[in-house]
Amino acid sequence: MEKLYSKMKIFHYKEKLDSLAKDTENITGPIHIRIKPTNICAHHCVYCAYRSDNLQLGKDMSRKDSIPREKMLEIIDDCEKMGVRAITFSGGGDPFYYPHLFETVTKLSATSIKFAALTNGSRLKGDLAEIFAEHGAWLRVSIDGWDDESYSKYRGVRNGEFTNVMNNIAAFKKLRGACYIGGVIIVNNANFNHIFELTSRLKNVGANTVKISPCIVGDNGPKNNEYHKVFYEQAKEQIRKATEELLEPGFEIYDSYHLLEEKFNKDYRWCPYLQILPVIGADCNVYSCQDKAYNFNGGLLGCIKNQRFMDFWFEDKSRFYKIDPLKHCDHHCVSNDKNKFIIDYLETDNGHMAFV
Ligand code: SF4
């Protein structure tokens, strides 16, 4: 298995890179889109960023929203015409609660667009599991509790749900197809001592990857660091142990657990990544990224309720530069490093390019 996680993937798309700056007239379609089909989810995770009152992310989210079936099929048609390479279904809610997901991925399976999903794993069964196994690129199951009791406490779900999810992952691995399945462990002050145990369990049921990420407890860096510093070294020790003892060909651990300050400070004035990986919400709004989804004053690029996504995207390039990261993004940003690499690449003086 080659590396699944890399911050440099965008450098394989030169045409896209060369279209990003304001002074180029060219507009190209996004490479990858996150679609949030529904905001409905039956889990009630204590750390869920979309349901937390103290984060800008999700502050204007309506829990009942869902993309109408016809709109979703139209979006998929547009993505194909725009040359979109990949779609990830994520939340808001859990994509597997969207009643038209099977029809949507069946349509996608007939295109060259790769697709993937983030899910809690509870509904990873039946036709949906089969079509993802056969045609999907990857699935990532979010997880936090390390056994039935702790999992139920984290998520406000019935006892036994952890076992159900683990069984679903194991059964998924036995299906025909090349779809990767992984877990994402969201580290907080209750599970940091169980990272090794949970990573091992995920490996034992057949997960290909485990990503380890911090839970976000506030919009500002110091507040997050204050929370994580208390158990940071112990969590890192667990990750080191997992990496030393569990890593092998076919099983990847992606350590994304870090103190957060550097993710929050931006020194650049436009965001390349919002043209590369935008978000379509369950409210049929287009947002700049997964860190600003459902924030009308911060991340909203426009609405496609009464307009095709493709027409919206190519209509007006200036909308891509209204967000100034230095002023508007003083919070977590998953694309911060990638934005910095791209700006560095684009701003290199042509006359000095040869001095590599
Ligand atoms: S800089 Fe980061 S947080 Fe701001 S719009 Fe871009 S991707 Fe989103």
XYZ file of C-alpha atoms and ligand atoms in Angstrom:
364
model
C 0.000 0.000 0.000
C 1.404 3.413 -0.923
C 0.945 6.500 1.267
C -2.715 7.514 1.614
C -2.160 10.784 3.475
C -0.039 13.564 1.997
C -0.176 17.355 2.037
C 1.411 17.501 -1.423
C -1.313 15.825 -3.515
C -2.392 19.120 -5.087
C 1.012 19.451 -6.782
C -0.085 16.726 -9.191
C -2.632 19.225 -10.632
C -0.584 21.910 -12.350
C -3.451 23.297 -14.434
C -5.445 23.870 -11.267
C -2.516 25.501 -9.475
C -1.941 27.846 -12.381
C -5.605 28.925 -12.421
C -5.834 29.886 -8.751
C -4.473 33.429 -8.574
C -6.731 36.469 -8.948
C -4.800 37.851 -11.913
C -5.369 34.742 -14.071
C -8.643 34.803 -15.992
C -8.968 31.066 -16.069
C -11.418 29.325 -13.704
C -11.241 25.550 -13.368
C -13.570 23.229 -11.461
C -12.705 22.109 -7.925
C -10.564 18.964 -7.715
C -12.435 17.594 -4.726
C -15.761 18.549 -3.153
C -17.150 17.754 0.252
C -20.884 17.247 0.070
C -22.951 17.214 3.239
C -26.098 15.406 2.086
C -27.929 15.671 5.408
C -27.519 17.199 8.852
C -29.369 14.322 10.515
C -27.409 11.976 12.787
C -28.593 9.604 15.509
C -25.411 9.978 17.593
C -24.960 12.818 20.056
C -21.174 13.067 20.351
C -20.067 15.249 23.231
C -17.351 16.943 21.141
C -19.295 17.262 17.827
C -18.026 20.516 16.288
C -21.288 21.041 14.406
C -23.371 20.935 17.545
C -21.085 22.868 19.848
C -22.254 26.355 20.852
C -18.777 27.846 21.230
C -17.398 27.240 17.721
C -17.935 29.341 14.602
C -18.134 26.079 12.610
C -21.761 25.020 12.221
C -23.172 28.087 13.949
C -25.882 28.589 11.284
C -26.630 24.911 10.748
C -30.218 23.631 10.764
C -30.251 20.019 11.926
C -33.187 19.153 9.642
C -31.594 20.170 6.332
C -31.075 17.649 3.562
C -30.187 18.139 -0.102
C -33.315 17.369 -2.194
C -32.896 14.259 -4.387
C -33.163 16.114 -7.726
C -30.647 18.719 -6.595
C -28.177 16.040 -5.546
C -28.441 14.274 -8.912
C -27.987 17.621 -10.684
C -24.858 18.348 -8.578
C -23.382 14.975 -9.565
C -24.071 15.724 -13.260
C -22.379 19.109 -12.870
C -19.373 17.662 -11.069
C -18.825 15.264 -13.940
C -19.004 18.093 -16.493
C -16.698 20.311 -14.415
C -13.992 17.661 -14.220
C -14.243 17.157 -10.442
C -11.995 14.226 -9.495
C -13.325 13.256 -6.070
C -16.308 13.707 -3.763
C -16.329 13.040 -0.036
C -19.686 12.754 1.712
C -19.494 14.048 5.264
C -21.458 15.763 8.036
C -23.248 18.025 9.341
C -25.022 14.750 9.995
C -24.086 11.230 8.960
C -24.235 10.687 5.170
C -25.503 7.140 5.735
C -28.763 8.621 7.092
C -29.398 10.366 3.740
C -32.245 8.486 2.038
C -30.869 9.053 -1.489
C -27.259 8.063 -0.798
C -27.540 4.711 -2.569
C -28.981 6.319 -5.714
C -26.322 9.056 -5.551
C -23.374 6.681 -5.310
C -24.897 4.382 -7.935
C -24.873 7.372 -10.297
C -21.325 8.261 -9.245
C -20.183 4.690 -9.853
C -20.923 5.170 -13.558
C -18.561 8.197 -13.723
C -14.814 8.560 -13.295
C -15.289 10.574 -10.077
C -13.857 8.826 -7.031
C -15.991 8.925 -3.917
C -15.562 8.411 -0.198
C -17.448 9.053 3.042
C -17.045 9.867 6.706
C -19.517 8.030 8.894
C -20.150 6.832 12.414
C -20.333 3.301 10.941
C -23.674 2.325 12.495
C -25.408 1.984 9.144
C -22.528 0.497 7.217
C -24.471 -2.564 6.076
C -26.498 -4.019 3.207
C -26.615 -2.404 -0.249
C -24.804 0.736 0.867
C -21.879 -1.220 2.286
C -21.726 -3.320 -0.886
C -21.702 -0.406 -3.297
C -19.053 1.440 -1.267
C -16.920 -1.699 -1.046
C -17.088 -2.231 -4.781
C -16.890 1.331 -6.111
C -15.829 3.626 -3.252
C -12.243 4.796 -2.667
C -12.334 4.960 1.129
C -14.519 5.173 4.221
C -13.491 6.718 7.523
C -15.338 5.766 10.677
C -15.177 8.300 13.492
C -14.588 6.698 16.843
C -13.740 7.777 20.363
C -14.888 5.227 22.968
C -12.704 2.114 23.266
C -15.434 -0.316 24.411
C -19.220 -0.536 24.588
C -19.549 1.392 27.829
C -17.267 4.319 26.962
C -18.600 4.551 23.389
C -22.203 4.812 24.583
C -21.220 7.515 27.033
C -19.466 9.565 24.353
C -22.310 9.306 21.887
C -25.506 8.936 23.873
C -26.314 5.684 22.089
C -27.448 2.262 23.315
C -24.960 -0.062 24.934
C -23.661 -2.472 22.290
C -23.261 0.101 19.528
C -19.452 -0.054 19.692
C -19.595 -3.802 19.010
C -22.039 -3.167 16.171
C -19.676 -0.660 14.529
C -16.651 -2.944 14.932
C -18.651 -5.838 13.445
C -19.673 -3.609 10.534
C -16.033 -2.739 9.827
C -15.038 -6.421 9.965
C -17.943 -7.423 7.671
C -17.122 -4.593 5.256
C -13.595 -5.924 4.868
C -14.975 -9.264 3.697
C -16.948 -7.709 0.834
C -15.736 -7.683 -2.756
C -13.897 -4.502 -3.764
C -10.871 -2.358 -3.146
C -12.342 0.345 -0.900
C -10.104 1.241 2.032
C -11.656 1.551 5.443
C -10.129 3.440 8.312
C -10.919 4.892 11.694
C -10.411 8.393 12.982
C -9.813 8.654 16.714
C -10.782 12.041 18.111
C -8.567 12.514 21.150
C -9.907 14.222 24.243
C -9.271 14.184 27.982
C -11.174 10.911 28.498
C -9.676 8.633 25.835
C -6.016 9.769 25.508
C -4.865 6.727 27.501
C -6.751 4.341 25.224
C -5.303 5.384 21.849
C -3.091 2.303 21.578
C -5.889 -0.061 22.619
C -8.380 1.463 20.173
C -5.852 1.550 17.306
C -5.140 -2.150 17.909
C -8.816 -3.000 17.916
C -9.339 -1.167 14.645
C -6.381 -2.983 13.121
C -7.689 -6.325 14.368
C -11.070 -5.862 12.678
C -9.312 -5.053 9.407
C -8.995 -1.250 9.221
C -6.405 -0.112 6.669
C -5.706 3.193 8.362
C -6.134 5.000 11.654
C -5.991 8.778 11.786
C -5.514 10.390 15.179
C -6.797 13.953 15.576
C -7.385 16.357 18.465
C -10.895 17.374 19.439
C -11.426 21.103 18.947
C -12.783 22.826 22.023
C -12.777 26.465 20.929
C -12.120 28.881 18.080
C -8.875 30.150 19.506
C -5.527 28.351 19.576
C -4.422 29.040 23.159
C -7.734 27.755 24.525
C -7.314 24.485 22.637
C -3.706 24.150 23.715
C -4.547 24.762 27.343
C -7.011 21.876 27.130
C -4.673 19.453 25.290
C -1.416 20.313 27.092
C -2.592 18.530 30.241
C -2.419 15.100 28.568
C -0.481 15.892 25.374
C 2.689 13.929 26.207
C 0.735 10.884 27.364
C -1.331 10.906 24.169
C 1.839 11.226 22.069
C 3.393 8.307 23.972
C 0.357 6.172 23.092
C 0.715 7.157 19.425
C 4.463 6.374 19.474
C 3.726 2.938 20.932
C 1.019 2.277 18.322
C 3.361 3.351 15.516
C 6.210 1.175 16.798
C 4.161 -1.932 17.488
C 1.304 -1.900 15.004
C 2.530 -0.283 11.815
C 3.089 -2.720 8.933
C 2.504 -2.861 5.185
C -1.253 -2.527 4.644
C -1.830 -0.668 7.902
C -1.095 3.065 8.128
C -1.263 5.363 11.155
C -1.601 9.061 10.404
C -0.634 11.138 13.410
C -2.554 14.380 13.102
C -2.545 14.964 16.858
C -0.757 18.228 17.535
C -0.998 21.361 19.566
C -3.096 23.737 17.590
C -1.697 27.230 17.708
C 0.152 27.038 14.411
C -3.046 26.018 12.637
C -4.754 29.207 13.727
C -2.285 31.901 12.725
C -2.495 32.860 9.063
C -0.255 35.387 7.359
C -1.698 35.213 3.848
C -4.530 37.287 2.341
C -6.364 34.848 0.041
C -7.224 31.180 0.285
C -6.148 28.909 -2.601
C -7.793 25.849 -1.116
C -11.349 27.142 -1.339
C -11.106 26.753 -5.135
C -9.671 23.260 -4.714
C -11.855 21.694 -2.019
C -15.088 23.616 -1.344
C -18.091 22.306 0.567
C -21.726 21.965 -0.497
C -23.936 21.961 2.588
C -27.242 20.220 3.213
C -28.776 23.714 2.988
C -27.649 23.933 -0.685
C -25.127 26.625 0.162
C -21.533 26.517 -1.056
C -18.927 27.141 1.667
C -15.204 27.786 1.450
C -14.111 24.738 3.442
C -14.942 22.201 6.115
C -13.674 24.590 8.813
C -16.195 27.293 7.892
C -19.233 25.246 6.855
C -22.601 26.569 8.013
C -21.159 29.950 8.913
C -23.112 32.531 6.902
C -20.865 35.475 7.776
C -17.555 33.673 7.588
C -17.534 30.872 5.025
C -20.484 31.323 2.698
C -19.532 31.626 -0.983
C -23.117 31.538 -2.299
C -26.320 29.560 -2.724
C -27.205 26.976 -5.389
C -30.828 26.397 -4.425
C -32.068 28.148 -7.557
C -28.979 27.877 -9.694
C -26.882 25.013 -10.998
C -23.599 24.467 -9.155
C -21.685 24.660 -12.433
C -23.196 28.036 -13.390
C -22.519 29.384 -9.911
C -18.895 28.255 -9.956
C -17.896 29.745 -13.295
C -19.971 32.934 -12.993
C -17.757 35.250 -10.952
C -14.146 34.594 -9.958
C -14.028 37.561 -7.575
C -16.134 35.650 -5.002
C -13.142 33.391 -4.354
C -11.112 36.285 -2.902
C -13.636 37.797 -0.493
C -12.327 35.722 2.405
C -9.099 37.156 3.818
C -7.552 34.392 5.980
C -5.468 36.907 7.954
C -8.674 38.633 9.081
C -11.380 35.996 8.814
C -9.781 32.643 9.651
C -8.326 32.971 13.149
C -9.556 29.468 13.936
C -8.651 25.881 13.055
C -7.921 25.315 9.367
C -7.145 21.893 8.004
C -5.644 23.424 4.826
C -3.303 25.958 6.433
C -0.039 24.184 5.558
C -1.295 23.358 2.077
C -2.282 26.991 1.464
C 1.193 28.133 2.504
C 2.900 25.673 0.118
C 0.717 26.820 -2.789
C 1.239 30.532 -2.147
C 4.981 29.940 -1.930
C 4.842 28.030 -5.228
C 2.773 30.700 -7.005
C 4.778 33.660 -5.724
C 8.206 32.335 -6.702
C 9.972 34.853 -8.970
C 10.055 33.517 -12.510
C 13.517 34.961 -13.114
C 14.938 32.972 -10.200
C 13.013 29.728 -10.750
C 16.033 27.960 -12.262
C 18.087 28.304 -9.069
C 16.570 25.194 -7.557
S -7.816 29.749 5.032
Fe -8.523 27.802 5.872
S -10.246 28.322 7.219
Fe -9.905 30.084 5.841
S -11.289 29.737 4.113
Fe -9.299 28.862 3.576
S -9.416 26.701 4.123
Fe -11.075 27.783 5.198
